[in-house]
CSV table of C-alpha atoms in Angstrom, one decimal:
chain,number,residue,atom,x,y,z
A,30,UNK,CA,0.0,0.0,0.0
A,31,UNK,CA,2.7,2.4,1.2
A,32,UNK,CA,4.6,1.7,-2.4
A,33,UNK,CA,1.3,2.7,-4.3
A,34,UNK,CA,0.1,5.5,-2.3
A,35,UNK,CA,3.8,7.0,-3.1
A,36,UNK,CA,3.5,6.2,-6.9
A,37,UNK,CA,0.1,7.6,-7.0
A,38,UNK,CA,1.0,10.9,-5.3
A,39,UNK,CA,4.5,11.3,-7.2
A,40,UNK,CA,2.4,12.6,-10.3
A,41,UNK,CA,0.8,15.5,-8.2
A,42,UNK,CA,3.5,17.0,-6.1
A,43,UNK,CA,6.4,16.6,-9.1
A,44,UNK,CA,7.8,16.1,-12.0
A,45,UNK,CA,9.7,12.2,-11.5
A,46,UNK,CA,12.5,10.9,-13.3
A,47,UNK,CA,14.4,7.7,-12.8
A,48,UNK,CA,17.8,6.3,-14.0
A,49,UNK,CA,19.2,2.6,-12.9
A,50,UNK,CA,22.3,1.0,-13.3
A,51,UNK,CA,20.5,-2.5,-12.3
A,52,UNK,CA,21.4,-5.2,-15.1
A,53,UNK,CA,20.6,-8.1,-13.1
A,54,UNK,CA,17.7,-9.6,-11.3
A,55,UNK,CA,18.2,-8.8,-7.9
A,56,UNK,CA,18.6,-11.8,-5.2
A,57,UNK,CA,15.4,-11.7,-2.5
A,58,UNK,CA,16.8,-10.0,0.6
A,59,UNK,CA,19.1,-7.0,-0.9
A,60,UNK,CA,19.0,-3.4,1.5
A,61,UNK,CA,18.4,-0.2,-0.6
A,62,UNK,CA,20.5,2.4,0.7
A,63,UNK,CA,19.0,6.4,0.0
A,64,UNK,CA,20.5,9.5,1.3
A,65,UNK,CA,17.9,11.5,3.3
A,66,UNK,CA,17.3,14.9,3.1
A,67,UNK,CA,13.1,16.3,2.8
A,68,UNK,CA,10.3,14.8,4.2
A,69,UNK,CA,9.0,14.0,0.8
A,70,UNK,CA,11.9,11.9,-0.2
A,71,UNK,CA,9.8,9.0,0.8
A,72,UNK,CA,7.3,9.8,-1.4
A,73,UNK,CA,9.9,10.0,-4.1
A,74,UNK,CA,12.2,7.2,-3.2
A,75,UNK,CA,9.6,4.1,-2.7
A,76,UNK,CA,7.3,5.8,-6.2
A,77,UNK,CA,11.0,5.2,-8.0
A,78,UNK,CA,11.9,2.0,-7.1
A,79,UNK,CA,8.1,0.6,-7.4
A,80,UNK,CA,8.6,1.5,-11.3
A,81,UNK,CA,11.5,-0.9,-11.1
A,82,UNK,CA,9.3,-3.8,-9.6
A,83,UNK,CA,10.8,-3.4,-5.8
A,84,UNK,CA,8.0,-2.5,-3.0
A,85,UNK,CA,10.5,-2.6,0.5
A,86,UNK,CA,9.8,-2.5,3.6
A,87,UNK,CA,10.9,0.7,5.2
A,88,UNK,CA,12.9,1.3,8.2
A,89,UNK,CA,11.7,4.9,9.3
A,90,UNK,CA,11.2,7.0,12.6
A,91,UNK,CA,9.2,5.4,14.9
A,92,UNK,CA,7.4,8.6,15.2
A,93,UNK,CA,5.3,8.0,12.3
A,94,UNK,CA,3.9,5.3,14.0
A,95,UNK,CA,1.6,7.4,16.0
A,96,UNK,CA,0.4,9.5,13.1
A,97,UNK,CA,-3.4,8.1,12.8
A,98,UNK,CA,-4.3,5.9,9.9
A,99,UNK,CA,-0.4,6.5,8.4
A,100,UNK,CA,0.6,4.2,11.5
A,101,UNK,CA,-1.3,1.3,11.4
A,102,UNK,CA,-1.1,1.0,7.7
A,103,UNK,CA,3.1,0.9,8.2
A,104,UNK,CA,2.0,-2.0,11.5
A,105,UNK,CA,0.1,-3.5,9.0
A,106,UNK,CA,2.7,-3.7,6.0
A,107,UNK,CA,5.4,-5.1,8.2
A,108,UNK,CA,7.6,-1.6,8.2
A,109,UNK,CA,10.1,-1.2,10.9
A,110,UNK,CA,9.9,1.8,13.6
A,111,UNK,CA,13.6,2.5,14.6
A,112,UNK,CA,13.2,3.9,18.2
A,113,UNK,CA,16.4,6.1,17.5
A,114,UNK,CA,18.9,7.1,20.9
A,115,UNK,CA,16.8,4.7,22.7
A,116,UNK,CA,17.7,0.9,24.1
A,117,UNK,CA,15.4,-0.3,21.6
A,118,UNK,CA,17.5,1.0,18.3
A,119,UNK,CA,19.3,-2.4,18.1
A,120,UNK,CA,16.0,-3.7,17.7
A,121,UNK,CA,15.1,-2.5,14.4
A,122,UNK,CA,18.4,-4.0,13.2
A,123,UNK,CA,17.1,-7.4,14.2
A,124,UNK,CA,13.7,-6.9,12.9
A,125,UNK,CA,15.9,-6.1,9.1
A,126,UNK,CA,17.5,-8.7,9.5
A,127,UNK,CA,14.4,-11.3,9.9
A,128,UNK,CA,12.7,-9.8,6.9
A,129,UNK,CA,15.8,-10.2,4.8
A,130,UNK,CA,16.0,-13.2,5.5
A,131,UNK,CA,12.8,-13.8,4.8
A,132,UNK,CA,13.6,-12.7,1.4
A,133,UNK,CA,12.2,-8.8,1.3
A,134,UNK,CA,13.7,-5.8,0.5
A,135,UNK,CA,14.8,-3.8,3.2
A,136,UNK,CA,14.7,0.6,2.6
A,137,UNK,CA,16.9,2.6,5.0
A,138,UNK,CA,18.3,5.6,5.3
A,139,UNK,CA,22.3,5.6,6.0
A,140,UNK,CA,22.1,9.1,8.0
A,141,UNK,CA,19.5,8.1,10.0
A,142,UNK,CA,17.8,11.6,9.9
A,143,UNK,CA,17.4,15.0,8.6
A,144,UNK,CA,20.1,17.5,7.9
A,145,UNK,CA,19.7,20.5,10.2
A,146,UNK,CA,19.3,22.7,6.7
A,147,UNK,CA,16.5,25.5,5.8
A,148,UNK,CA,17.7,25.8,2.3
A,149,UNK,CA,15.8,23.8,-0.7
A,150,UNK,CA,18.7,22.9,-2.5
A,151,UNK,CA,20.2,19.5,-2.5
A,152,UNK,CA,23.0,18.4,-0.1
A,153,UNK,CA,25.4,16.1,0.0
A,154,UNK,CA,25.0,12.4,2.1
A,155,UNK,CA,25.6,13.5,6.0
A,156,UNK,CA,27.6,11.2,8.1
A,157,UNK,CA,26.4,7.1,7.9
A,158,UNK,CA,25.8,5.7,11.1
A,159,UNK,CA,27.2,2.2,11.5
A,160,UNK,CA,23.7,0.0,11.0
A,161,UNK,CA,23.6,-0.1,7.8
A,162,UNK,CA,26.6,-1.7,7.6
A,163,UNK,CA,26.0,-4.0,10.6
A,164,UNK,CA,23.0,-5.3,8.9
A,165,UNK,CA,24.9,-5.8,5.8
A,166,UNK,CA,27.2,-7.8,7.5
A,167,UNK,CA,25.1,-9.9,10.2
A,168,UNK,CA,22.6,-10.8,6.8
A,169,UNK,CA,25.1,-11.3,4.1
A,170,UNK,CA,23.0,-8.9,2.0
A,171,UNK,CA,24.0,-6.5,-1.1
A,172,UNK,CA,23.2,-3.2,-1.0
A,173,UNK,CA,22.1,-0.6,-3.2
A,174,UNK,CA,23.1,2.6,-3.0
A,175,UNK,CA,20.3,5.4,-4.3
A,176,UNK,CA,20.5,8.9,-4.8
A,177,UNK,CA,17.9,11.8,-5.4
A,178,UNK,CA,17.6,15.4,-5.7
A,179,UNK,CA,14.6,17.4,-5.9
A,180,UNK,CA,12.6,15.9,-2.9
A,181,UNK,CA,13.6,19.2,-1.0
A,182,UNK,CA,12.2,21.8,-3.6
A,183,UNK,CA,8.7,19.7,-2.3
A,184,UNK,CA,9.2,20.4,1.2
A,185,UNK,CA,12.0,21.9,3.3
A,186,UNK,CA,13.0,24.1,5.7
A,187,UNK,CA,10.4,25.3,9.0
A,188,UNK,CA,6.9,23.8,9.5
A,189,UNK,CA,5.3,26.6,8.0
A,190,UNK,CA,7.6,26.3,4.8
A,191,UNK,CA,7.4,22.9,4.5
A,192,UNK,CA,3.2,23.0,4.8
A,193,UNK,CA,3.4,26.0,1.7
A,194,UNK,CA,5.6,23.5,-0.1
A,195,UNK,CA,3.4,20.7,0.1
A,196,UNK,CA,0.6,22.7,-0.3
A,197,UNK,CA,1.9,24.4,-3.4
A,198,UNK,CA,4.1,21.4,-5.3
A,199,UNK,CA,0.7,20.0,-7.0
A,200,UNK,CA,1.2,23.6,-8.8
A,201,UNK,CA,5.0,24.1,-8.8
A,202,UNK,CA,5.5,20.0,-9.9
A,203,UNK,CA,9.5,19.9,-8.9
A,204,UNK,CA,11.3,18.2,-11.0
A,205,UNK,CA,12.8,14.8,-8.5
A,206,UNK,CA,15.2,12.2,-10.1
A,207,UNK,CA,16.4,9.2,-8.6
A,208,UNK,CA,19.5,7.0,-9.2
A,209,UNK,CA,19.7,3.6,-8.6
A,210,UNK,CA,23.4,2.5,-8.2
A,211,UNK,CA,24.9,-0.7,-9.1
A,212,UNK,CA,24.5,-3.5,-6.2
A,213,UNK,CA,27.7,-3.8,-4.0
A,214,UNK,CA,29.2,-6.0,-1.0
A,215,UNK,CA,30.3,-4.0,1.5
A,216,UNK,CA,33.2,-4.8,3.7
A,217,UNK,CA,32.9,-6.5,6.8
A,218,UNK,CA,34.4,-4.4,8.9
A,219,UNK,CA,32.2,-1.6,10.2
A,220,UNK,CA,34.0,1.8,10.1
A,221,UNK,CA,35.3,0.5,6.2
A,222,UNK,CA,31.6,-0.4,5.5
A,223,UNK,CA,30.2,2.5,6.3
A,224,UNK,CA,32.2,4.7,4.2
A,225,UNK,CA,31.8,2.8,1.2
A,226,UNK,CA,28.4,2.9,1.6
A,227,UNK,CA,28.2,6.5,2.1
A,228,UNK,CA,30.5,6.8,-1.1
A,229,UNK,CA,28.1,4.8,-2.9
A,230,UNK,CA,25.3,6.7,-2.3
A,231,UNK,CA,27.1,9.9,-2.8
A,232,UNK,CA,28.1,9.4,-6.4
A,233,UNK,CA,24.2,7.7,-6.6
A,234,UNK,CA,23.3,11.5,-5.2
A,235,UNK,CA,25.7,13.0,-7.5
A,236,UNK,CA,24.2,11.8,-10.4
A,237,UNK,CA,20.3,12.6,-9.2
A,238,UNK,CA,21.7,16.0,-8.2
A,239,UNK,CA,22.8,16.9,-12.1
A,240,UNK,CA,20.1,15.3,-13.9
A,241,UNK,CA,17.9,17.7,-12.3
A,242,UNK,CA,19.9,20.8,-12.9
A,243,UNK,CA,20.8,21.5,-9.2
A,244,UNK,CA,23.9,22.9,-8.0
A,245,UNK,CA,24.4,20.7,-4.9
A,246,UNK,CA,27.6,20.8,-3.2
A,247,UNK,CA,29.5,17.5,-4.9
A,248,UNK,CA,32.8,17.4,-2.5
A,249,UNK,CA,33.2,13.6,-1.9
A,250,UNK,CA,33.0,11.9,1.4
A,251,UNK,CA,36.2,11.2,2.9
């Protein structure tokens, strides 16, 4: 549902496009890696990759869990609330790792939030945290890193900008692109994990960020 709500909406708030360097058939059980930077890039991210044939389960802010009717259709789908700076984090990680197992796509977000940014242009990936990697490792899983640029010219900045962005997008239509990177296995250990998937999603971003015809600031993660 959450997949098709997103695809459905994409056509109202912008203008999509979607580039992949998939040439393969991808193995049940692979994580999808995005950079994170608009509340909308939900929206945008899950409509993309549906038009690919993947519908994940997302890993997102247990917060959204208590928005009414929003939150029991993520209970319902099997999404995963990440309690974050809480004892509970580690147990989202688990809960990935039983539904990639179980052969689904996993959707997570590297950064683990929202950059502290008013601006609508695109930014570079923030610092990874280290469970995407972790996951990676305990499940064996590929990962795919995805980039996009444009999510942030739908909403962004304070509440009452991001509420006139919303409001206004179905008028505006943004132009959003998404990149879908090749498939890669990171390396086991953690820290070296973590920045190659960062990396990965960076040039991902890099290439969203100029099919759109932003000027985002393209300085590559160390």
């Amino acid at each position: 549902m959450l997949s098709r709500a997103a695809a459905a909406l994409m056509p109202v708030l912008g203008r999509l496009t979607v580039t992949s360097e998939l040439r393969m058939r991808l193995p049940g059980g692979t994580i999808f890696a995005a950079n994170h930077d608009s509340l909308a890039d939900p929206a945008v991210v899950l409509a993309a990759l549906r038009g690919l044939g993947v519908e994940p389960v997302v890993m997102a802010t247990a917060g959204l869990w208590r928005v009414p009717l929003l939150g029991r259709a993520l209970a319902r789908e099997g999404h995963i609330a990440v309690h974050r700076r809480s004892a509970r984090a580690a147990q989202a990680l688990d809960a990935a790792a039983e539904v990639l197992a179980g052969g689904r796509h996993v959707l997570l977000y590297g950064e683990g939030g929202l950059p502290d940014r008013t601006d609508a242009t695109p930014g570079p990936p923030e610092t990874f945290r280290t469970g995407l990697a972790r996951l990676a490792h305990a499940s064996g899983a590929m990962v795919v890193p995805v980039g996009h640029a444009g999510a942030r010219r739908i909403t962004s900045g304070s509440t009452t900008k991001q509420l006139a962005g919303a409001l206004t997008a179905p008028v505006r239509r943004p132009r959003c692109h998404v990149h879908v990177g090749a498939p890669l296995r990171l390396p086991a250990e953690t820290a070296t994990g973590t920045a190659a998937a960062r990396r990965a999603v960076w040039v991902a971003w890099r290439t969203a960020v100029r099919a759109v015809g932003e000027r985002g600031a393209e300085r590559h993660p160390v």
